[in-house]
Amino acid sequence: MFTRRNLIRLLLLVACALLALGYVPEAWRPQSVLLPSLSPLLNLGGAAARHAAGAGVLLALPLLILPLFKGRAFCWRLCPMGFAAESVSRLNRRNAGLVRKVPFIGKGLALVMLGSAAAGYPVLLWTDPLCLFNGFFAAWRAPLAWASGATALGFVLILLTSLLAPNLWCHRLCPLGGLEEWLTQLGNRFRPARTPARPDAGIAGNVKVGRRVFLGFAAGGAAGLAYGKLKPGSARAAAFIRPPGAADQAFNALCSRCGNCMTACPYDLIVPDLGASGIDGLFTPVLKFRNQNSAQEQFCFQDCTACTHVCPSHALRPLKVAEKQQTAIGLARIDKKACIAWEKGEYCVVCQEFCPYQAIIESDHKKVKCPTVDEDKCRGCGACESQCPAQPIAIVVAGRNPQPRLAHPSPALLKE
Amino acid sequence: MSSVQRRSFLKTTASVAAVSALPAARLDAQEAAPAATVVVVHGKDIPKMLAAGIAKLGGWEAFIKPGNKVVLKPNVAWNSQPEQGGNTHPDLIKACVLAAEAQGAAAINIPENTCHPEKATFKASGVEEALKGTKARLYRPAKEDYQKVEIPRGKIVKSADVPKDVLACDCLINMPVAKSHSATTLTLSMKNWMGSVSNETRRSWHRDGLHQCIADFSTFIKPKLIIIDATRIMLTKGPQGPGDMAVPNELILSTDPVAADAYAATLFKKEPFDIGYIKIAQEMGVGCGDLKRIKIERVEV
């Protein structure tokens, strides 16, 4: 068991787990995007659906090219999820025959995922093994442990299938494995001499394979379109706040629930949603500002873009600081009845003091300055909500989905 | 009328006259002798300005003895750059730290409850860089770094969470930056303590009557020296800014926080007693905010 090959796999697994957990030097933290970005399903699928391709899409190339020449070498030699599943499979040697009876569901899944992504509404992105692996470890770092535990479930389920039949996941269920299998077959077509003849290697076989691929894509496309048209639930756009850079459309579909953004947030503001964004938005990231007596920031700091750079499926677009400061993730609202200035006539306007965007206008009332929100300037960062001394809190941010780009320049940027 | 009676009558009259004359005499004396001294140093070289100001107040040995634990309370609350005037100038903080080191201070602590994430704030303010190579420790107090203390003379504030280092030090120097403030019109030296106490404490001050709370706390906290950074001042959009700026090129030094604040207010063309906490602090006997009774010594560097 402890061969050199397995040692490399083990080291890789540990490294990926540490990255996903965020237990690495701070400068390396953004690299948590690397592992899930390797999956063409997440990376290219997300980019296709969002029409947003950065240099990050190049990370998907190795897993598109490698199988053409080396078959499923990634699955058997590198994949940390595969290694975990295989290790558990060693506990159970029974039911090996079952694997042969089960159809290769993963091959169909891969086609459906890519087809629906091409149609603009990717489905089942969250079944990607690299995202499930990542989500398991990220769950330990997310602020709401019990809810984020759901993202950890996929990893556990995969290990359970390994107890059902050895390597059932890798051989039959994994969509990334399925994609690798398709590409292996494609590679074999160009090198028929090096691989043993297969029953479907002839022309008739090629037609059959081609038809299957077409049908898979078409089914995915249809599912994607249907999903786009018949989106379940009718989530109130103001009820939840997305991290900055969130896709305007199909966010719930684009998000792979890998948990990277939740781990990346230095202020632990991003938590899994429990239904505010709709039933299809379960466990997608939402921001929760806090108003506690802790010496830690509890609002979306204007100079921070950490979460936007770790999303493998482009559900969150990478933002520069200037872009982030132009993006309104929400809008603050004042409850005058609870406000210390409006209601009690006391000197306060802590909201104005802390607002990085100078979005609190003052007006005189009861001889003290009273706050009003300037809707053209408010970015919904939550600085006001996190600092409001009133009990109950008198200023609360509501989400803005889609997130508007504000024309008003950010004063925080004027200094540059 | 017997001689005895006459004598006693004269005595009584004389003493009554003397007693009734006393307050007038005391008042005259007050008019003559100022209740507080404020040293105002004008110039461009901050370390030299500081040295000149301190020399006027009797030199550093009047404040820091060898082996003293020194605590500085600058304003390093905001993620903004030195020229924006949101924070105390890093050169001023550095000059103080170097002086304390030269005096043989055993420890120099700078606890600061920042408003923005401390990492970004300490960097953007230039203070982290300025303190490199010195033994000063700049940090944001965690919950366990605070201690609850009684404020016996407080009218509203009966207790407050104060950093343990502040409570345990031998020499406490308050060194705020003067700037506009959304809630209190101006933030000067007494207001600067809100950047020292815990979030819980400062939030309660906002709820309970800000000016009175600031004055209450000033009856408790006793800095040995106040140095107000008015090298450049934010006239609007304070405390965070960016806002309109003015450049008085002044350092204001005093041992009386109320007097220092009263003079600093004039740089913003404000009447000191229009700032609630200055007025209340004088009434509570913290110091003298009456410009007529403050001796202003000007030094040019």
mmCIF file of N, CA, C and O in Angstrom, chain A residues 311-368:
data_model
loop_
_atom_site.group_PDB
_atom_site.id
_atom_site.type_symbol
_atom_site.label_atom_id
_atom_site.label_comp_id
_atom_site.label_asym_id
_atom_site.label_seq_id
_atom_site.Cartn_x
_atom_site.Cartn_y
_atom_site.Cartn_z
ATOM 1 N N CYS A 311 -13.135 31.542 -6.424
ATOM 2 C CA CYS A 311 -14.303 30.820 -6.930
ATOM 3 C C CYS A 311 -13.945 30.049 -8.200
ATOM 4 O O CYS A 311 -13.600 30.651 -9.207
ATOM 5 N N PRO A 312 -14.009 28.707 -8.147
ATOM 6 C CA PRO A 312 -13.581 27.936 -9.311
ATOM 7 C C PRO A 312 -14.593 27.967 -10.463
ATOM 8 O O PRO A 312 -14.223 27.710 -11.607
ATOM 9 N N SER A 313 -15.859 28.261 -10.164
ATOM 10 C CA SER A 313 -16.874 28.155 -11.213
ATOM 11 C C SER A 313 -17.342 29.528 -11.673
ATOM 12 O O SER A 313 -18.339 29.632 -12.371
ATOM 13 N N HIS A 314 -16.633 30.588 -11.268
ATOM 14 C CA HIS A 314 -16.931 31.947 -11.734
ATOM 15 C C HIS A 314 -18.302 32.447 -11.280
ATOM 16 O O HIS A 314 -18.826 33.389 -11.856
ATOM 17 N N ALA A 315 -18.886 31.789 -10.285
ATOM 18 C CA ALA A 315 -20.121 32.327 -9.714
ATOM 19 C C ALA A 315 -19.808 33.685 -9.091
ATOM 20 O O ALA A 315 -20.628 34.594 -9.103
ATOM 21 N N LEU A 316 -18.602 33.812 -8.540
ATOM 22 C CA LEU A 316 -18.085 35.107 -8.107
ATOM 23 C C LEU A 316 -16.983 35.487 -9.081
ATOM 24 O O LEU A 316 -16.042 34.728 -9.286
ATOM 25 N N ARG A 317 -17.137 36.677 -9.674
ATOM 26 C CA ARG A 317 -16.145 37.131 -10.645
ATOM 27 C C ARG A 317 -14.976 37.768 -9.890
ATOM 28 O O ARG A 317 -15.187 38.507 -8.938
ATOM 29 N N PRO A 318 -13.733 37.491 -10.290
ATOM 30 C CA PRO A 318 -12.608 38.143 -9.615
ATOM 31 C C PRO A 318 -12.706 39.661 -9.778
ATOM 32 O O PRO A 318 -12.895 40.152 -10.895
ATOM 33 N N LEU A 319 -12.622 40.394 -8.670
ATOM 34 C CA LEU A 319 -12.760 41.852 -8.718
ATOM 35 C C LEU A 319 -11.467 42.524 -8.291
ATOM 36 O O LEU A 319 -10.776 42.047 -7.394
ATOM 37 N N LYS A 320 -11.160 43.638 -8.943
ATOM 38 C CA LYS A 320 -10.105 44.507 -8.438
ATOM 39 C C LYS A 320 -10.728 45.361 -7.328
ATOM 40 O O LYS A 320 -11.948 45.510 -7.274
ATOM 41 N N VAL A 321 -9.877 45.952 -6.484
ATOM 42 C CA VAL A 321 -10.402 46.746 -5.369
ATOM 43 C C VAL A 321 -11.312 47.869 -5.892
ATOM 44 O O VAL A 321 -12.398 48.111 -5.359
ATOM 45 N N ALA A 322 -10.885 48.515 -6.981
ATOM 46 C CA ALA A 322 -11.691 49.614 -7.527
ATOM 47 C C ALA A 322 -13.063 49.109 -7.977
ATOM 48 O O ALA A 322 -14.077 49.760 -7.733
ATOM 49 N N GLU A 323 -13.095 47.929 -8.596
ATOM 50 C CA GLU A 323 -14.380 47.363 -9.046
ATOM 51 C C GLU A 323 -15.248 46.999 -7.850
ATOM 52 O O GLU A 323 -16.453 47.226 -7.841
ATOM 53 N N LYS A 324 -14.628 46.424 -6.832
ATOM 54 C CA LYS A 324 -15.391 46.047 -5.641
ATOM 55 C C LYS A 324 -16.036 47.282 -5.008
ATOM 56 O O LYS A 324 -17.179 47.251 -4.579
ATOM 57 N N GLN A 325 -15.299 48.393 -5.002
ATOM 58 C CA GLN A 325 -15.828 49.596 -4.376
ATOM 59 C C GLN A 325 -16.923 50.259 -5.209
ATOM 60 O O GLN A 325 -17.594 51.165 -4.744
ATOM 61 N N GLN A 326 -17.077 49.821 -6.447
ATOM 62 C CA GLN A 326 -18.165 50.344 -7.279
ATOM 63 C C GLN A 326 -19.383 49.426 -7.251
ATOM 64 O O GLN A 326 -20.418 49.749 -7.806
ATOM 65 N N THR A 327 -19.216 48.251 -6.648
ATOM 66 C CA THR A 327 -20.276 47.251 -6.667
ATOM 67 C C THR A 327 -21.142 47.363 -5.418
ATOM 68 O O THR A 327 -20.625 47.302 -4.307
ATOM 69 N N ALA A 328 -22.432 47.529 -5.621
ATOM 70 C CA ALA A 328 -23.343 47.603 -4.474
ATOM 71 C C ALA A 328 -23.904 46.218 -4.204
ATOM 72 O O ALA A 328 -24.668 45.691 -5.011
ATOM 73 N N ILE A 329 -23.497 45.620 -3.081
ATOM 74 C CA ILE A 329 -24.025 44.301 -2.750
ATOM 75 C C ILE A 329 -25.341 44.426 -1.994
ATOM 76 O O ILE A 329 -26.088 43.459 -1.893
ATOM 77 N N GLY A 330 -25.601 45.615 -1.480
ATOM 78 C CA GLY A 330 -26.834 45.798 -0.717
ATOM 79 C C GLY A 330 -27.129 47.275 -0.534
ATOM 80 O O GLY A 330 -26.464 48.134 -1.121
ATOM 81 N N LEU A 331 -28.138 47.538 0.261
ATOM 82 C CA LEU A 331 -28.549 48.918 0.515
ATOM 83 C C LEU A 331 -28.997 49.017 1.972
ATOM 84 O O LEU A 331 -29.824 48.228 2.422
ATOM 85 N N ALA A 332 -28.415 49.991 2.679
ATOM 86 C CA ALA A 332 -28.755 50.143 4.090
ATOM 87 C C ALA A 332 -30.101 50.858 4.239
ATOM 88 O O ALA A 332 -30.440 51.738 3.450
ATOM 89 N N ARG A 333 -30.854 50.441 5.240
ATOM 90 C CA ARG A 333 -32.133 51.104 5.534
ATOM 91 C C ARG A 333 -32.154 51.465 7.013
ATOM 92 O O ARG A 333 -31.700 50.699 7.853
ATOM 93 N N ILE A 334 -32.711 52.644 7.297
ATOM 94 C CA ILE A 334 -32.745 53.121 8.679
ATOM 95 C C ILE A 334 -34.147 52.970 9.256
ATOM 96 O O ILE A 334 -35.137 53.320 8.618
ATOM 97 N N ASP A 335 -34.189 52.419 10.446
ATOM 98 C CA ASP A 335 -35.445 52.346 11.178
ATOM 99 C C ASP A 335 -35.454 53.526 12.161
ATOM 100 O O ASP A 335 -34.808 53.477 13.210
ATOM 101 N N LYS A 336 -36.151 54.606 11.773
ATOM 102 C CA LYS A 336 -36.090 55.835 12.578
ATOM 103 C C LYS A 336 -36.583 55.624 14.001
ATOM 104 O O LYS A 336 -36.129 56.276 14.931
ATOM 105 N N LYS A 337 -37.497 54.718 14.169
ATOM 106 C CA LYS A 337 -38.048 54.460 15.510
ATOM 107 C C LYS A 337 -36.981 53.898 16.447
ATOM 108 O O LYS A 337 -37.045 54.073 17.658
ATOM 109 N N ALA A 338 -36.002 53.174 15.876
ATOM 110 C CA ALA A 338 -34.965 52.582 16.724
ATOM 111 C C ALA A 338 -33.735 53.477 16.828
ATOM 112 O O ALA A 338 -32.894 53.289 17.711
ATOM 113 N N CYS A 339 -33.641 54.477 15.935
ATOM 114 C CA CYS A 339 -32.414 55.283 15.826
ATOM 115 C C CYS A 339 -32.242 56.221 17.017
ATOM 116 O O CYS A 339 -33.166 56.961 17.394
ATOM 117 N N ILE A 340 -31.048 56.226 17.571
ATOM 118 C CA ILE A 340 -30.740 57.047 18.747
ATOM 119 C C ILE A 340 -30.923 58.534 18.441
ATOM 120 O O ILE A 340 -31.436 59.294 19.256
ATOM 121 N N ALA A 341 -30.492 58.946 17.227
ATOM 122 C CA ALA A 341 -30.595 60.365 16.865
ATOM 123 C C ALA A 341 -32.035 60.748 16.535
ATOM 124 O O ALA A 341 -32.584 61.696 17.091
ATOM 125 N N TRP A 342 -32.665 59.995 15.629
ATOM 126 C CA TRP A 342 -34.028 60.328 15.208
ATOM 127 C C TRP A 342 -35.011 60.262 16.360
ATOM 128 O O TRP A 342 -35.873 61.124 16.517
ATOM 129 N N GLU A 343 -34.892 59.244 17.172
ATOM 130 C CA GLU A 343 -35.920 59.013 18.186
ATOM 131 C C GLU A 343 -35.590 59.701 19.509
ATOM 132 O O GLU A 343 -36.426 60.366 20.102
ATOM 133 N N LYS A 344 -34.331 59.591 19.966
ATOM 134 C CA LYS A 344 -33.996 60.118 21.285
ATOM 135 C C LYS A 344 -33.356 61.499 21.238
ATOM 136 O O LYS A 344 -33.189 62.134 22.269
ATOM 137 N N GLY A 345 -32.941 61.917 20.025
ATOM 138 C CA GLY A 345 -32.292 63.222 19.931
ATOM 139 C C GLY A 345 -30.917 63.249 20.562
ATOM 140 O O GLY A 345 -30.469 64.270 21.076
ATOM 141 N N GLU A 346 -30.200 62.102 20.535
ATOM 142 C CA GLU A 346 -28.843 62.054 21.097
ATOM 143 C C GLU A 346 -27.809 62.191 19.971
ATOM 144 O O GLU A 346 -28.064 61.802 18.832
ATOM 145 N N TYR A 347 -26.628 62.700 20.310
ATOM 146 C CA TYR A 347 -25.537 62.758 19.344
ATOM 147 C C TYR A 347 -25.065 61.342 19.055
ATOM 148 O O TYR A 347 -24.655 60.635 19.964
ATOM 149 N N CYS A 348 -25.118 60.931 17.795
ATOM 150 C CA CYS A 348 -24.644 59.576 17.514
ATOM 151 C C CYS A 348 -23.994 59.503 16.144
ATOM 152 O O CYS A 348 -22.800 59.646 16.014
ATOM 153 N N VAL A 349 -24.806 59.336 15.079
ATOM 154 C CA VAL A 349 -24.355 59.128 13.694
ATOM 155 C C VAL A 349 -23.065 58.304 13.580
ATOM 156 O O VAL A 349 -22.188 58.622 12.803
ATOM 157 N N VAL A 350 -22.990 57.223 14.365
ATOM 158 C CA VAL A 350 -21.860 56.301 14.222
ATOM 159 C C VAL A 350 -21.859 55.716 12.811
ATOM 160 O O VAL A 350 -20.810 55.443 12.234
ATOM 161 N N CYS A 351 -23.066 55.576 12.229
ATOM 162 C CA CYS A 351 -23.181 55.045 10.871
ATOM 163 C C CYS A 351 -22.419 55.936 9.891
ATOM 164 O O CYS A 351 -21.710 55.447 9.008
ATOM 165 N N GLN A 352 -22.553 57.250 10.083
ATOM 166 C CA GLN A 352 -21.865 58.182 9.197
ATOM 167 C C GLN A 352 -20.351 58.113 9.429
ATOM 168 O O GLN A 352 -19.561 58.138 8.493
ATOM 169 N N GLU A 353 -19.997 57.978 10.707
ATOM 170 C CA GLU A 353 -18.586 57.914 11.080
ATOM 171 C C GLU A 353 -17.897 56.735 10.389
ATOM 172 O O GLU A 353 -16.794 56.860 9.870
ATOM 173 N N PHE A 354 -18.564 55.587 10.373
ATOM 174 C CA PHE A 354 -17.935 54.375 9.862
ATOM 175 C C PHE A 354 -18.139 54.155 8.372
ATOM 176 O O PHE A 354 -17.432 53.353 7.779
ATOM 177 N N CYS A 355 -19.097 54.831 7.751
ATOM 178 C CA CYS A 355 -19.379 54.569 6.333
ATOM 179 C C CYS A 355 -18.161 54.915 5.470
ATOM 180 O O CYS A 355 -17.738 56.066 5.425
ATOM 181 N N PRO A 356 -17.590 53.926 4.756
ATOM 182 C CA PRO A 356 -16.404 54.213 3.953
ATOM 183 C C PRO A 356 -16.751 54.961 2.666
ATOM 184 O O PRO A 356 -15.859 55.418 1.974
ATOM 185 N N TYR A 357 -18.043 55.025 2.352
ATOM 186 C CA TYR A 357 -18.442 55.584 1.059
ATOM 187 C C TYR A 357 -19.147 56.934 1.215
ATOM 188 O O TYR A 357 -19.731 57.444 0.263
ATOM 189 N N GLN A 358 -19.127 57.492 2.405
ATOM 190 C CA GLN A 358 -19.772 58.779 2.691
ATOM 191 C C GLN A 358 -21.217 58.778 2.172
ATOM 192 O O GLN A 358 -21.673 59.723 1.529
ATOM 193 N N ALA A 359 -21.905 57.681 2.458
ATOM 194 C CA ALA A 359 -23.258 57.497 1.944
ATOM 195 C C ALA A 359 -24.330 57.852 2.965
ATOM 196 O O ALA A 359 -25.512 57.627 2.716
ATOM 197 N N ILE A 360 -23.912 58.361 4.126
ATOM 198 C CA ILE A 360 -24.908 58.768 5.121
ATOM 199 C C ILE A 360 -25.006 60.294 5.102
ATOM 200 O O ILE A 360 -24.045 60.997 5.420
ATOM 201 N N ILE A 361 -26.169 60.767 4.706
ATOM 202 C CA ILE A 361 -26.408 62.213 4.667
ATOM 203 C C ILE A 361 -26.978 62.602 6.023
ATOM 204 O O ILE A 361 -27.772 61.857 6.611
ATOM 205 N N GLU A 362 -26.573 63.784 6.508
ATOM 206 C CA GLU A 362 -27.117 64.192 7.802
ATOM 207 C C GLU A 362 -28.203 65.250 7.595
ATOM 208 O O GLU A 362 -28.135 66.077 6.692
ATOM 209 N N SER A 363 -29.210 65.152 8.453
ATOM 210 C CA SER A 363 -30.223 66.199 8.432
ATOM 211 C C SER A 363 -30.535 66.527 9.894
ATOM 212 O O SER A 363 -30.402 65.669 10.769
ATOM 213 N N ASP A 364 -30.867 67.776 10.167
ATOM 214 C CA ASP A 364 -31.100 68.169 11.548
ATOM 215 C C ASP A 364 -32.531 67.858 11.966
ATOM 216 O O ASP A 364 -33.477 68.066 11.221
ATOM 217 N N HIS A 365 -32.645 67.328 13.165
ATOM 218 C CA HIS A 365 -33.940 66.970 13.716
ATOM 219 C C HIS A 365 -33.722 66.901 15.211
ATOM 220 O O HIS A 365 -32.734 66.334 15.665
ATOM 221 N N LYS A 366 -34.598 67.514 15.975
ATOM 222 C CA LYS A 366 -34.412 67.579 17.430
ATOM 223 C C LYS A 366 -33.040 68.153 17.777
ATOM 224 O O LYS A 366 -32.373 67.699 18.711
ATOM 225 N N LYS A 367 -32.545 69.062 16.961
ATOM 226 C CA LYS A 367 -31.280 69.766 17.192
ATOM 227 C C LYS A 367 -30.047 68.872 17.143
ATOM 228 O O LYS A 367 -28.959 69.279 17.573
ATOM 229 N N VAL A 368 -30.155 67.627 16.697
ATOM 230 C CA VAL A 368 -28.943 66.814 16.503
ATOM 231 C C VAL A 368 -28.910 66.328 15.056
ATOM 232 O O VAL A 368 -29.928 66.331 14.363
#
